[in-house]
Coordinates of C-alpha atoms and ligand atoms in Angstrom, one line a residue:
X133 CA 17.6 3.8 28.0
X134 CA 13.6 3.0 28.6
X135 CA 11.1 5.5 29.5
X136 CA 8.2 7.0 28.8
X137 CA 7.0 11.0 28.0
X138 CA 4.2 12.1 28.8
X139 CA 2.9 15.2 27.3
X140 CA 0.6 17.4 28.6
X141 CA -0.9 19.0 25.7
X142 CA -3.4 21.4 26.2
X143 CA -6.1 22.4 28.9
X144 CA -9.2 21.7 29.8
X145 CA -9.9 18.0 29.9
X146 CA -12.4 16.8 32.2
X147 CA -12.5 18.5 35.1
X148 CA -14.3 15.3 37.3
X149 CA -11.8 12.7 38.0
X150 CA -12.8 9.2 36.3
X151 CA -14.3 6.7 38.6
X152 CA -12.3 4.0 36.2
X153 CA -8.6 3.4 36.2
X154 CA -6.8 0.8 34.1
X155 CA -4.3 -1.9 35.2
X156 CA -1.6 -3.7 33.4
X157 CA -2.6 -7.4 34.3
X158 CA -0.6 -10.1 32.8
X159 CA 0.4 -7.9 29.7
X160 CA -3.3 -6.8 29.1
X161 CA -5.0 -3.3 30.2
X162 CA -7.9 -4.1 32.2
X163 CA -10.2 -1.8 33.3
X164 CA -11.1 -1.1 36.9
X165 CA -13.0 1.1 39.5
X166 CA -10.8 3.7 40.3
X167 CA -11.6 3.4 44.2
X168 CA -9.0 1.6 46.3
X169 CA -6.8 1.5 43.2
X170 CA -3.5 3.2 44.0
X171 CA -1.8 1.3 40.7
X172 CA -3.7 2.5 38.4
X173 CA -3.4 4.1 35.4
X174 CA -5.0 6.0 32.4
X175 CA -6.1 4.5 29.4
X176 CA -3.5 5.7 27.1
X177 CA -0.3 5.6 29.5
X178 CA -1.7 1.5 30.1
X179 CA -1.7 1.2 26.2
X180 CA 2.1 2.2 25.9
X181 CA 3.6 0.7 28.5
X182 CA 1.7 -2.8 29.1
X183 CA 3.1 -5.8 26.5
X184 CA 6.2 -5.6 25.0
X185 CA 6.1 -3.9 21.8
X186 CA 3.9 -1.4 23.4
X187 CA 1.6 0.8 20.6
X188 CA 3.5 0.2 17.7
X189 CA 2.1 -1.0 14.4
X190 CA 3.7 -2.6 13.1
X191 CA 5.8 -4.4 15.2
X192 CA 9.2 -3.6 15.1
X193 CA 11.7 -6.4 13.7
X194 CA 15.2 -5.2 16.0
X195 CA 15.9 -5.6 19.2
X196 CA 12.9 -2.9 21.0
X197 CA 12.9 -1.9 24.6
X198 CA 9.9 0.4 25.9
X199 CA 9.6 1.9 29.1
X200 CA 7.5 2.1 32.1
X201 CA 7.8 5.8 33.0
X202 CA 6.2 9.1 31.8
X203 CA 6.9 12.1 30.5
X204 CA 4.6 14.5 30.1
X205 CA 5.2 17.6 27.7
X206 CA 3.5 20.3 25.5
X207 CA 3.4 19.8 21.3
X208 CA 4.9 23.1 21.4
X209 CA 7.8 22.7 23.4
X210 CA 9.1 19.8 20.8
X211 CA 12.7 21.7 18.9
X212 CA 13.8 19.6 16.4
X213 CA 17.4 19.4 14.8
X214 CA 17.6 17.9 11.7
X215 CA 20.8 16.7 10.2
X216 CA 20.8 15.4 7.3
X217 CA 22.5 16.2 3.4
X218 CA 20.7 19.0 1.6
X219 CA 18.7 17.5 -0.7
X220 CA 17.3 15.4 2.1
X221 CA 16.7 18.6 4.4
X222 CA 13.3 20.1 2.9
X223 CA 11.5 16.3 2.8
X224 CA 12.9 15.8 6.3
X225 CA 11.1 19.6 7.5
X226 CA 8.1 18.4 5.9
X227 CA 8.0 15.1 7.8
X228 CA 8.5 17.1 11.2
X229 CA 5.6 19.0 10.4
X230 CA 3.1 15.6 9.0
X231 CA 4.7 14.1 12.6
X232 CA 3.4 17.2 14.7
X233 CA 0.3 16.9 12.8
X234 CA -0.1 13.2 13.9
X235 CA 0.0 14.6 17.6
X236 CA -2.7 16.9 17.1
X237 CA -5.2 14.5 15.7
X238 CA -4.7 12.9 19.3
X239 CA -6.4 15.9 21.6
X240 CA -9.8 15.4 21.5
X241 CA -11.7 18.1 19.4
X242 CA -12.8 21.0 21.1
X243 CA -9.5 21.2 22.8
X244 CA -7.3 22.3 19.3
X245 CA -5.6 25.3 18.8
X246 CA -6.4 26.6 22.5
X247 CA -3.0 26.5 24.9
X248 CA -2.9 27.2 28.6
X249 CA -1.3 24.6 30.5
X250 CA -3.6 22.1 31.6
X251 CA -6.3 21.2 33.7
X252 CA -8.7 24.1 34.8
X253 CA -7.7 23.1 38.7
X254 CA -3.7 23.3 36.9
X255 CA -3.0 19.7 37.8
X256 CA -0.3 19.3 35.2
X257 CA 1.1 22.9 35.4
X258 CA 3.6 23.9 35.5
X259 CA 6.3 21.0 35.4
X260 CA 4.7 20.4 32.2
X261 CA 4.8 23.1 30.2
X262 CA 8.8 23.4 31.6
X263 CA 9.4 19.9 30.0
X264 CA 11.6 21.1 26.7
X265 CA 11.3 17.8 24.4
X266 CA 14.7 17.7 21.8
X267 CA 13.9 15.6 18.8
X268 CA 17.5 14.8 16.6
X269 CA 16.8 13.7 13.0
X270 CA 20.0 12.1 11.3
X271 CA 19.9 10.8 8.0
X272 CA 23.3 9.4 5.8
X273 CA 22.4 8.9 2.7
X274 CA 21.4 12.3 0.0
X275 CA 18.9 10.1 -2.2
X276 CA 15.5 10.8 -1.8
X277 CA 14.4 8.7 -4.5
X278 CA 13.2 5.0 -3.5
X279 CA 14.0 1.6 -4.7
X280 CA 14.3 -1.8 -4.2
X281 CA 17.5 -1.1 -2.8
X282 CA 16.6 1.5 -0.7
X283 CA 17.4 1.0 3.1
X284 CA 14.2 1.7 5.6
X285 CA 15.7 1.3 8.7
X286 CA 16.1 3.2 11.5
X287 CA 17.2 3.7 15.0
X288 CA 15.4 5.8 17.8
X289 CA 15.8 5.9 21.1
X290 CA 14.3 8.4 23.8
X291 CA 16.4 9.2 26.9
X292 CA 15.7 11.5 29.8
X293 CA 17.2 12.3 33.0
X294 CA 15.0 14.2 35.7
X295 CA 15.2 17.5 35.6
X296 CA 16.7 17.7 32.0
X297 CA 15.4 17.7 28.7
X298 CA 13.7 14.5 27.0
X299 CA 16.0 13.8 24.2
X300 CA 14.9 11.5 21.4
X301 CA 17.2 10.6 18.6
X302 CA 16.5 9.3 15.3
X303 CA 19.4 8.0 12.7
X304 CA 18.6 6.6 9.8
X305 CA 20.8 5.6 6.4
X306 CA 17.8 7.3 4.1
X307 CA 15.2 9.9 4.3
X308 CA 12.5 6.7 4.1
X309 CA 13.9 5.0 7.3
X310 CA 13.9 8.5 9.0
X311 CA 10.1 9.2 8.5
X312 CA 9.7 5.7 9.8
X313 CA 10.9 7.2 12.7
X314 CA 9.3 9.1 13.3
X315 CA 5.8 7.2 12.6
X316 CA 7.1 5.2 15.5
X317 CA 7.8 7.8 17.7
X318 CA 4.4 9.3 16.7
X319 CA 2.9 5.7 18.0
X320 CA 4.5 6.4 21.4
X321 CA 2.9 9.3 22.5
X322 CA -0.6 9.1 23.7
X323 CA -3.1 11.6 25.2
X324 CA -4.3 11.5 29.0
X325 CA -7.2 12.3 29.7
X326 CA -6.6 13.0 33.3
X327 CA -3.7 15.0 32.6
X328 CA -4.9 16.3 29.5
X329 CA -1.5 15.3 28.6
X330 CA 0.7 13.0 26.2
X331 CA 2.9 10.4 26.3
X332 CA 5.9 8.4 24.8
X333 CA 8.5 5.9 25.0
X334 CA 11.7 3.5 24.0
X335 CA 14.5 2.5 22.2
X336 CA 14.1 0.3 19.5
X337 CA 15.9 -0.9 15.9
X338 CA 13.8 -1.2 13.1
X339 CA 13.6 -2.3 9.2
X340 CA 11.5 -3.9 6.9
X341 CA 11.7 -7.8 6.1
X342 CA 10.3 -6.9 2.4
X343 CA 11.0 -4.2 -0.2
X344 CA 7.6 -4.0 -1.6
X345 CA 5.3 -3.6 0.9
X346 CA 2.1 -2.5 -1.4
X347 CA -1.4 -1.8 -1.7
X348 CA -2.8 -2.8 -5.4
X349 CA -6.0 0.4 -6.2
X350 CA -7.8 0.0 -9.3
X351 CA -9.5 3.2 -10.4
X352 CA -10.9 2.1 -13.4
X353 CA -13.5 0.6 -12.4
X354 CA -14.2 3.3 -10.4
X355 CA -12.6 6.8 -10.7
X356 CA -11.3 7.5 -7.0
X357 CA -10.7 11.1 -6.6
X358 CA -7.5 12.5 -5.8
X359 CA -8.3 13.1 -2.0
X360 CA -8.9 9.8 -1.5
X361 CA -5.6 8.7 -2.9
X362 CA -4.0 10.8 -1.1
X363 CA -5.8 9.5 2.5
X364 CA -5.0 6.4 1.1
X365 CA -1.4 7.4 1.0
X366 CA -1.6 9.1 4.6
X367 CA -2.7 6.0 6.0
X368 CA -0.3 3.6 4.1
X369 CA 2.5 5.7 5.8
X370 CA 0.5 5.4 9.1
X371 CA 1.8 1.2 8.5
X372 CA 4.7 2.3 6.6
X373 CA 3.4 0.5 3.7
X374 CA 5.4 1.9 0.9
X375 CA 4.1 0.9 -2.6
X376 CA 0.7 2.5 -4.1
X377 CA 0.5 0.4 -7.0
X378 CA -1.9 1.9 -9.3
X379 CA -4.0 0.2 -11.1
X380 CA -4.8 3.2 -13.1
X381 CA -6.5 2.1 -16.6
X382 CA -8.8 -0.6 -17.5
X383 CA -11.5 -1.7 -20.3
X384 CA -13.8 0.3 -18.3
X385 CA -12.3 3.7 -18.3
X386 CA -8.7 5.5 -19.1
X387 CA -8.6 8.2 -16.8
X388 CA -5.1 9.6 -16.7
X389 CA -4.0 12.4 -18.9
X390 CA -1.3 11.4 -21.4
X391 CA -0.5 14.9 -22.9
X392 CA 1.0 13.6 -26.0
X393 CA -2.0 11.9 -26.8
X394 CA -5.4 13.5 -25.5
X395 CA -8.2 11.4 -27.4
X396 CA -6.9 8.4 -25.0
X397 CA -9.0 10.2 -22.0
X398 CA -11.1 11.9 -24.1
X399 CA -12.6 8.9 -25.6
X400 CA -11.6 6.9 -22.3
X401 CA -12.3 9.1 -18.6
X402 CA -16.2 8.6 -17.5
X403 CA -16.5 12.4 -17.6
X404 CA -14.1 15.3 -18.2
X405 CA -14.1 15.6 -14.2
X406 CA -13.2 12.0 -13.8
X407 CA -9.5 12.6 -14.9
X408 CA -5.7 12.8 -13.4
X409 CA -4.3 15.5 -14.9
X410 CA -0.3 15.2 -15.8
X411 CA 0.1 17.8 -13.2
X412 CA -2.0 16.4 -10.6
X413 CA -0.2 12.9 -11.0
X414 CA 3.1 14.5 -10.8
X415 CA 1.9 16.3 -7.6
X416 CA 0.5 12.8 -6.0
X417 CA 4.0 11.5 -6.7
X418 CA 5.6 13.6 -4.5
X419 CA 3.1 13.5 -2.0
X420 CA 3.9 9.5 -2.1
X421 CA 7.8 10.1 -2.1
X422 CA 7.3 12.5 0.9
X423 CA 5.3 10.1 3.3
X424 CA 7.9 6.9 2.5
X425 CA 5.5 5.7 -0.8
X426 CA 6.6 5.0 -4.3
X427 CA 3.7 5.5 -6.9
X428 CA 3.9 1.9 -9.3
X429 CA 2.2 2.7 -12.3
X430 CA 0.1 -0.5 -14.1
X431 CA -0.7 0.1 -17.5
X432 CA -2.6 -3.7 -18.1
X433 CA -2.3 -4.9 -21.3
X434 CA -2.6 -6.4 -23.5
X435 CA -6.5 -7.6 -22.4
X436 CA -8.3 -5.4 -20.0
X437 CA -7.5 -2.4 -22.8
X438 CA -10.9 -0.6 -24.5
X439 CA -12.6 2.4 -23.8
X440 CA -10.2 5.2 -24.9
X441 CA -8.5 3.1 -27.8
X442 CA -11.7 3.4 -29.9
X443 CA -10.6 6.4 -32.2
X444 CA -8.6 4.6 -34.2
X445 CA -9.8 4.0 -37.4
X446 CA -11.5 6.9 -37.6
X447 CA -8.3 8.8 -37.1
X448 CA -6.8 5.9 -39.9
X449 CA -5.0 4.3 -37.7
X450 CA -6.8 1.3 -38.0
X451 CA -8.5 -0.7 -34.9
X452 CA -6.2 0.0 -31.7
X453 CA -8.2 -2.1 -29.8
X454 CA -10.8 -5.1 -30.7
X455 CA -13.6 -6.8 -29.3
X456 CA -14.6 -3.8 -27.4
X457 CA -17.6 -4.0 -25.9
X458 CA -18.4 -7.5 -27.7
X459 CA -21.5 -9.7 -26.8
X460 CA -21.8 -12.0 -25.5
X461 CA -19.2 -10.9 -22.8
X462 CA -18.3 -14.3 -21.6
X463 CA -17.3 -15.5 -25.1
X464 CA -14.7 -12.5 -25.3
X465 CA -13.3 -11.7 -21.5
X466 CA -13.8 -12.1 -17.9
X467 CA -16.5 -9.4 -17.5
X468 CA -18.1 -6.9 -19.2
X469 CA -17.0 -4.6 -21.1
X470 CA -14.4 -6.5 -23.2
X471 CA -11.7 -5.3 -25.2
X472 CA -8.1 -6.4 -26.3
X473 CA -5.4 -4.5 -28.0
X474 CA -5.0 -4.9 -31.4
X475 CA -1.4 -6.3 -31.2
X476 CA -0.9 -7.1 -34.8
X477 CA -1.6 -3.1 -35.6
X478 CA 1.7 -1.1 -35.8
X479 CA -0.1 2.2 -35.1
X480 CA -1.1 0.5 -31.7
X481 CA 2.8 0.3 -31.1
X482 CA 3.3 3.9 -31.7
X483 CA 0.3 4.9 -28.9
X484 CA 1.7 2.4 -26.4
X485 CA 5.0 4.3 -27.0
X486 CA 3.0 7.5 -26.1
X487 CA 2.0 6.5 -22.8
X488 CA 4.9 5.1 -22.2
X489 CA 6.9 8.0 -22.2
X490 CA 4.5 10.0 -20.0
X491 CA 4.6 7.2 -17.4
X492 CA 7.8 7.4 -17.4
X493 CA 8.0 11.5 -17.2
X494 CA 5.4 11.7 -14.9
X495 CA 6.2 8.8 -12.5
X496 CA 10.0 8.5 -12.7
X497 CA 9.4 4.4 -11.8
X498 CA 11.8 2.0 -10.3
X499 CA 9.8 -0.9 -11.2
X500 CA 6.7 -0.8 -14.0
X501 CA 3.8 -2.9 -14.0
X502 CA 2.7 -4.2 -17.3
X503 CA -0.4 -5.9 -16.4
X504 CA -0.3 -9.0 -18.3
X505 CA -3.3 -10.6 -16.9
X506 CA -6.7 -12.7 -18.3
X507 CA -6.0 -12.3 -22.0
X508 CA -8.8 -14.0 -24.3
X509 CA -7.5 -15.9 -27.0
X510 CA -11.0 -16.3 -28.4
X511 CA -11.6 -12.8 -28.7
X512 CA -8.4 -12.4 -31.1
X513 CA -9.0 -15.7 -32.9
X514 CA -12.5 -14.3 -33.8
X515 CA -10.8 -10.8 -34.6
X516 CA -10.8 -11.5 -38.9
X517 CA -8.1 -9.3 -39.1
X518 CA -5.8 -10.9 -36.3
X519 CA -7.1 -14.3 -37.9
X520 CA -6.1 -13.3 -41.6
X521 CA -2.6 -12.4 -40.0
X522 CA -1.6 -15.5 -38.9
X523 CA -3.3 -17.2 -42.3
X524 CA -0.5 -14.9 -43.9
X525 CA 2.1 -15.5 -41.8
X526 CA 1.6 -19.5 -42.5
X527 CA -0.2 -20.1 -39.5
X528 CA -3.4 -22.0 -38.8
X529 CA -5.9 -19.6 -37.2
X530 CA -8.2 -22.0 -35.4
X531 CA -5.0 -23.3 -33.3
X532 CA -4.7 -21.4 -29.9
X533 CA -0.9 -22.0 -29.6
X534 CA -0.6 -19.0 -33.1
X535 CA -2.2 -16.7 -30.2
X536 CA -0.3 -17.3 -27.4
X537 CA 3.0 -16.9 -29.8
X538 CA 1.7 -13.7 -30.9
X539 CA 1.1 -13.0 -27.5
X540 CA 4.6 -13.6 -26.5
X541 CA 5.4 -11.3 -29.3
X542 CA 3.9 -8.3 -28.4
X543 CA 5.1 -8.9 -24.9
X544 CA 8.8 -9.0 -26.2
X545 CA 7.7 -5.5 -28.2
X546 CA 6.1 -3.6 -25.2
X547 CA 9.3 -4.4 -23.0
X548 CA 11.7 -3.4 -25.6
X549 CA 9.3 -0.2 -26.0
X550 CA 10.0 0.6 -22.2
X551 CA 13.2 0.0 -21.9
X552 CA 13.9 2.5 -25.2
X553 CA 11.8 5.4 -23.7
X554 CA 12.7 4.9 -19.9
X555 CA 16.3 4.6 -21.3
X556 CA 17.0 2.0 -18.2
X557 CA 16.7 -1.3 -17.0
X558 CA 14.0 -1.4 -14.9
X559 CA 12.2 -4.6 -13.2
X560 CA 8.8 -5.0 -14.9
X561 CA 5.7 -6.7 -13.1
X562 CA 3.4 -9.4 -14.8
X563 CA 0.5 -11.1 -13.2
X564 CA 0.4 -14.5 -13.5
X565 CA -1.3 -15.5 -16.6
X566 CA -1.1 -18.0 -19.3
X567 CA 2.2 -16.3 -20.4
X568 CA 3.7 -16.6 -16.9
X569 CA 2.5 -20.4 -16.8
X570 CA 4.3 -21.5 -19.1
X571 CA 7.5 -19.8 -18.4
X572 CA 7.0 -21.4 -15.3
X573 CA 6.9 -24.8 -16.8
X574 CA 9.3 -23.9 -18.9
X575 CA 7.6 -24.1 -22.4
X576 CA 8.9 -20.6 -23.1
X577 CA 11.8 -18.0 -22.6
X578 CA 9.7 -15.1 -23.4
X579 CA 10.3 -13.1 -19.7
X580 CA 14.2 -13.5 -18.0
X581 CA 13.9 -13.9 -14.4
X582 CA 16.7 -11.6 -14.3
X583 CA 14.2 -8.7 -15.7
X584 CA 10.7 -9.8 -14.3
X585 CA 8.8 -9.8 -11.3
X586 CA 6.1 -11.9 -11.0
X587 CA 2.5 -10.7 -9.3
X588 CA 1.0 -14.0 -8.1
X589 CA -3.0 -13.5 -8.1
X590 CA -3.3 -17.4 -7.9
X591 CA -4.4 -19.0 -4.4
X592 CA -1.5 -19.6 -2.2
X593 CA -1.6 -23.0 -2.9
X594 CA -1.2 -22.9 -6.7
X595 CA 1.7 -24.9 -8.3
X596 CA 3.0 -22.1 -10.5
X597 CA 4.0 -20.4 -7.3
X598 CA 6.3 -23.6 -6.7
X599 CA 7.1 -23.7 -10.6
X600 CA 8.1 -19.7 -10.9
X601 CA 10.3 -20.1 -8.1
X602 CA 11.8 -23.0 -9.4
X603 CA 12.4 -21.4 -12.7
X604 CA 14.0 -18.4 -10.1
X605 CA 11.3 -15.8 -10.7
X606 CA 11.4 -12.9 -7.6
X607 CA 8.0 -12.5 -6.6
X608 CA 5.1 -10.2 -5.2
X609 CA 2.4 -12.1 -3.5
X610 CA -1.2 -11.5 -4.0
X611 CA -2.9 -15.0 -3.5
X612 CA -6.7 -14.1 -4.1
X613 CA -7.7 -16.2 -1.6
X614 CA -6.4 -14.2 1.1
X615 CA -5.5 -10.5 0.2
X616 CA -8.6 -10.0 -2.6
X617 CA -9.8 -7.1 -0.5
X618 CA -13.0 -6.9 -2.9
X619 CA -14.3 -10.9 -2.4
X620 CA -17.6 -11.5 0.0
X621 CA -19.8 -8.8 -1.5
X622 CA -22.8 -9.4 -3.6
X623 CA -22.4 -10.5 -7.1
X624 CA -22.2 -7.6 -9.4
X625 CA -22.8 -10.0 -12.6
X626 CA -25.6 -12.5 -11.3
X627 CA -26.7 -13.5 -8.2
X628 CA -25.6 -14.2 -5.0
X629 CA -22.1 -13.1 -3.6
X630 CA -18.9 -12.1 -6.2
X631 CA -16.6 -14.5 -7.6
X632 CA -13.7 -14.6 -4.9
X633 CA -16.3 -15.0 -1.8
X634 CA -16.1 -15.5 1.0
X635 CA -15.0 -11.9 2.7
X636 CA -11.2 -12.1 3.6
X637 CA -10.6 -11.1 7.4
X638 CA -8.1 -9.5 8.8
X639 CA -7.3 -12.4 10.2
X640 CA -7.0 -14.2 7.2
X641 CA -4.8 -11.3 5.7
X642 CA -2.6 -10.9 9.0
X643 CA -2.0 -15.0 8.6
X644 CA -1.3 -15.1 5.5
X645 CA 2.9 -15.8 5.1
X646 CA 4.5 -14.7 2.0
X647 CA 7.6 -16.7 3.8
X648 CA 5.7 -20.3 4.4
X649 CA 4.2 -20.1 0.9
X650 CA 7.1 -19.7 -0.5
X651 CA 8.1 -22.5 2.2
X652 CA 5.4 -24.9 1.1
X653 CA 6.7 -25.5 -2.4
X654 CA 10.6 -25.0 -1.0
X655 CA 12.6 -28.9 -2.2
X656 CA 15.1 -29.1 0.3
X657 CA 18.4 -27.6 -0.4
X658 CA 16.4 -24.8 -1.9
X659 CA 15.9 -21.2 -0.6
X660 CA 12.4 -19.9 -2.3
X661 CA 11.6 -17.5 0.4
X662 CA 14.3 -15.2 -0.5
X663 CA 12.7 -14.8 -4.3
X664 CA 9.9 -12.9 -2.7
X665 CA 10.0 -9.3 -2.9
X666 CA 7.0 -8.6 -1.3
X667 CA 3.4 -8.4 -1.1
X668 CA 0.2 -6.7 -2.7
X669 CA -3.3 -6.6 -1.3
X670 CA -5.8 -5.8 -4.1
X671 CA -8.9 -3.7 -4.6
X672 CA -10.9 -4.6 -7.5
X673 CA -13.2 -1.4 -7.6
X674 CA -16.5 -2.6 -9.4
X675 CA -17.9 -2.6 -6.5
X676 CA -16.1 0.1 -3.8
X677 CA -15.7 4.1 -4.8
X678 CA -14.5 6.8 -2.6
X679 CA -17.4 5.8 -0.3
X680 CA -16.1 2.5 0.7
X681 CA -12.5 2.9 -0.2
X682 CA -11.2 3.2 3.7
X683 CA -13.6 0.7 5.2
X684 CA -12.3 -1.8 2.6
X685 CA -8.6 -1.2 2.8
X686 CA -8.4 -0.7 6.7
X687 CA -7.7 -2.1 9.5
X688 CA -7.0 -5.2 6.9
X689 CA -4.1 -3.0 5.0
X690 CA -2.7 -2.6 8.5
X691 CA -2.8 -6.5 8.9
X692 CA -0.8 -6.9 5.6
X693 CA 1.5 -4.0 6.5
X694 CA 2.8 -6.1 9.4
X695 CA 2.9 -9.6 8.1
X696 CA 4.9 -7.6 5.0
X697 CA 7.2 -5.6 7.6
X698 CA 7.8 -8.2 9.7
X699 CA 6.6 -11.4 8.5
X700 CA 6.3 -12.4 12.8
X701 CA 6.4 -16.0 13.9
X702 CA 2.6 -15.2 15.8
X703 CA -0.2 -15.3 14.4
X704 CA -3.1 -12.7 14.1
X705 CA -4.4 -13.9 17.7
X706 CA -1.6 -12.5 19.4
X707 CA -1.9 -9.3 17.4
X708 CA -5.4 -8.8 18.3
X709 CA -5.0 -5.6 21.0
X710 CA -2.6 -3.8 19.5
X711 CA -4.3 -3.6 15.6
X712 CA -7.9 -2.7 17.6
X713 CA -5.7 0.4 19.0
X714 CA -4.2 1.2 16.0
X715 CA -7.5 0.8 14.3
X716 CA -8.5 3.6 16.7
X717 CA -5.7 5.5 16.1
X718 CA -6.2 5.5 12.4
X719 CA -9.8 6.6 12.9
X720 CA -8.3 9.7 15.1
X721 CA -6.0 10.9 12.3
X722 CA -9.1 10.9 9.9
X723 CA -9.2 7.1 8.1
X724 CA -12.3 5.7 7.9
X725 CA -11.5 2.4 9.0
X726 CA -13.9 -0.6 9.6
X727 CA -14.7 -1.1 13.3
X728 CA -13.5 -4.9 14.5
X729 CA -14.9 -4.6 17.8
X730 CA -17.0 -3.4 20.4
X731 CA -15.6 -0.1 22.1
X732 CA -16.1 -2.4 24.8
X733 CA -13.3 -4.5 23.9
X734 CA -10.8 -1.7 23.4
X735 CA -11.1 -0.7 26.6
X736 CA -10.9 -4.6 28.4
X737 CA -8.0 -6.4 26.5
X738 CA -8.4 -9.8 26.7
X739 CA -12.1 -9.8 27.1
X740 CA -13.3 -10.4 23.0
X741 CA -11.6 -13.7 23.0
X742 CA -12.7 -17.3 22.3
Ligands
NAG1086 C1 23.0 8.9 15.6 O1 24.0 9.7 14.4 C2 24.8 10.6 15.4 C3 25.5 11.3 14.3 O2 26.2 10.8 13.4 C4 26.0 9.8 16.5 O3 26.4 11.0 16.9 C5 25.2 9.3 17.2 O4 25.8 8.6 18.1 C6 24.0 8.2 16.6 N1 23.0 7.8 17.5 C7 22.5 6.1 18.0 C8 21.9 6.4 18.7 O5 22.7 5.7 16.6
NAG1087 C1 14.3 0.4 -29.5 O1 15.6 1.0 -29.6 C2 16.9 0.2 -30.4 C3 17.7 1.3 -30.9 O2 17.1 2.6 -31.3 C4 15.7 0.1 -32.4 O3 16.7 -0.6 -32.8 C5 14.7 -0.6 -31.9 O4 13.5 -0.9 -33.0 C6 13.7 0.1 -30.8 N1 12.6 -1.1 -30.0 C7 11.5 -0.6 -30.4 C8 10.1 -1.8 -29.9 O5 11.1 0.5 -30.1

């Protein structure tokens, strides 16, 4: 079945006929003078019907056929039939409301809410008003949890015979596949200026290549208000990204409420207003799940710890963190302010257990991130109590390897605590570090590959990647030379640009293939690509807060999303016109995505290329 819907939404579009029209020429929508052109069409119609992938982002992975006809309909004439086990029904119901909101967002402002057929001259009445659209959404599984095993597949069929209703069927294994199907459907509908209409199409089967399709967001260097996090989740849902990896704390601040230990936010939050309360976090977890996005919490440790942990001595618990705010910072950490856990203090582990307990209750995470990056050995070595501990245990306090060993002991103990409080074998994530590098070289075995997923932030050509794969580690790819979204701006310590300049363009983001990275290290006969669990683009927040969040993340996050959803063999150049159009769609839905090209280029495919 191949066809398109065209929906006449609301009245009062432009009364004057346009002097412009669009033609589909060699797969491109080109703008032509309407005079003398008989096969011209509306801009939106062209975007939907011209090109084999229509206007869908990210591109489907299964067979897909998009039609060339359009059928007008009104938003109000869309009816849903939901076929799903009871636990899924309310989520599905909400998903249909989100879907309708996304259609309303397509309408030019000023038309909102007013429904009176079509143009003042009545051009699309009464045919449009009569057109019924029935959307059946069927979900098999009663499971409402998103895990690494969750099927996110769906099938979408739109069918229509003249004179009858338009029938849309979305079938999915789980709720998550169904909501992706609704997202696709929303992208097959466009507003039509001439007819004041929306339009749609299709038959496609779809499922993601990778189970972890993530953004890493840092809320410790800058506090990001909940409204901005919710908007980020909305945008992720538009792109079928499914994981918000929340780097919630760092040395700079501790903004998340741990109910059993209120001193963490009292000492750690930038201000009492810049706190995520337990209730707000629980609500955000629900908000994400409804939109197909899991919240993956990270408590970065044993480095990247400081503010929030300073009250130990006053409370008679000894120092919980060391080197906090130590200067010159270059000697003790990678950026100011410094701070690391006091990993020989038993009381520190008691606090850690409280945090883990709360995180487990709030997030119920199916995977948990333990941080583990950028440990500075010198910080521990120059802390008298830690150096004394090494001596007391018969070690040489001037030997770095003693502290590597302490770090390994910390990791084993912390993982044990997490397993105890969560009561299950959650896969654990760690950033690449000196510890993972040791493991990769086979020099120690603290991190069994059956328990850990390593998030790689080295360059994509770093030998550690090959070594980790050789040891059998599952990986999440975040190589900083392509997927760090904070790179290329002014330096914030010192002059010039920041450390990982240049800026990573959307093209660089799109063309960074986890599969190709894994294969570049693959000896013949091995299958490294199957160890890749996905990827995450990272936005550290030293230089971005809610003011710049959207433009840093989008449309580059969309480029990432298509790479992770589909791993296409094609490159960024082939994705240009769809992404330019998708960026417009994101803006229409309230996301402040950065402009890629002048609007002229959006209206004239194939002109703004080299
Ligand atoms: C979708 O599921 C329904 C109910 O299980 C089934 O009757 C229908 O044939 C399926 N449709 C498609 C397109 O798979
Ligand atoms: C985890 O629980 C086990 C069994 O109760 C206990 O023996 C162990 O000490 C606990 N580990 C930590 C680090 O608390």
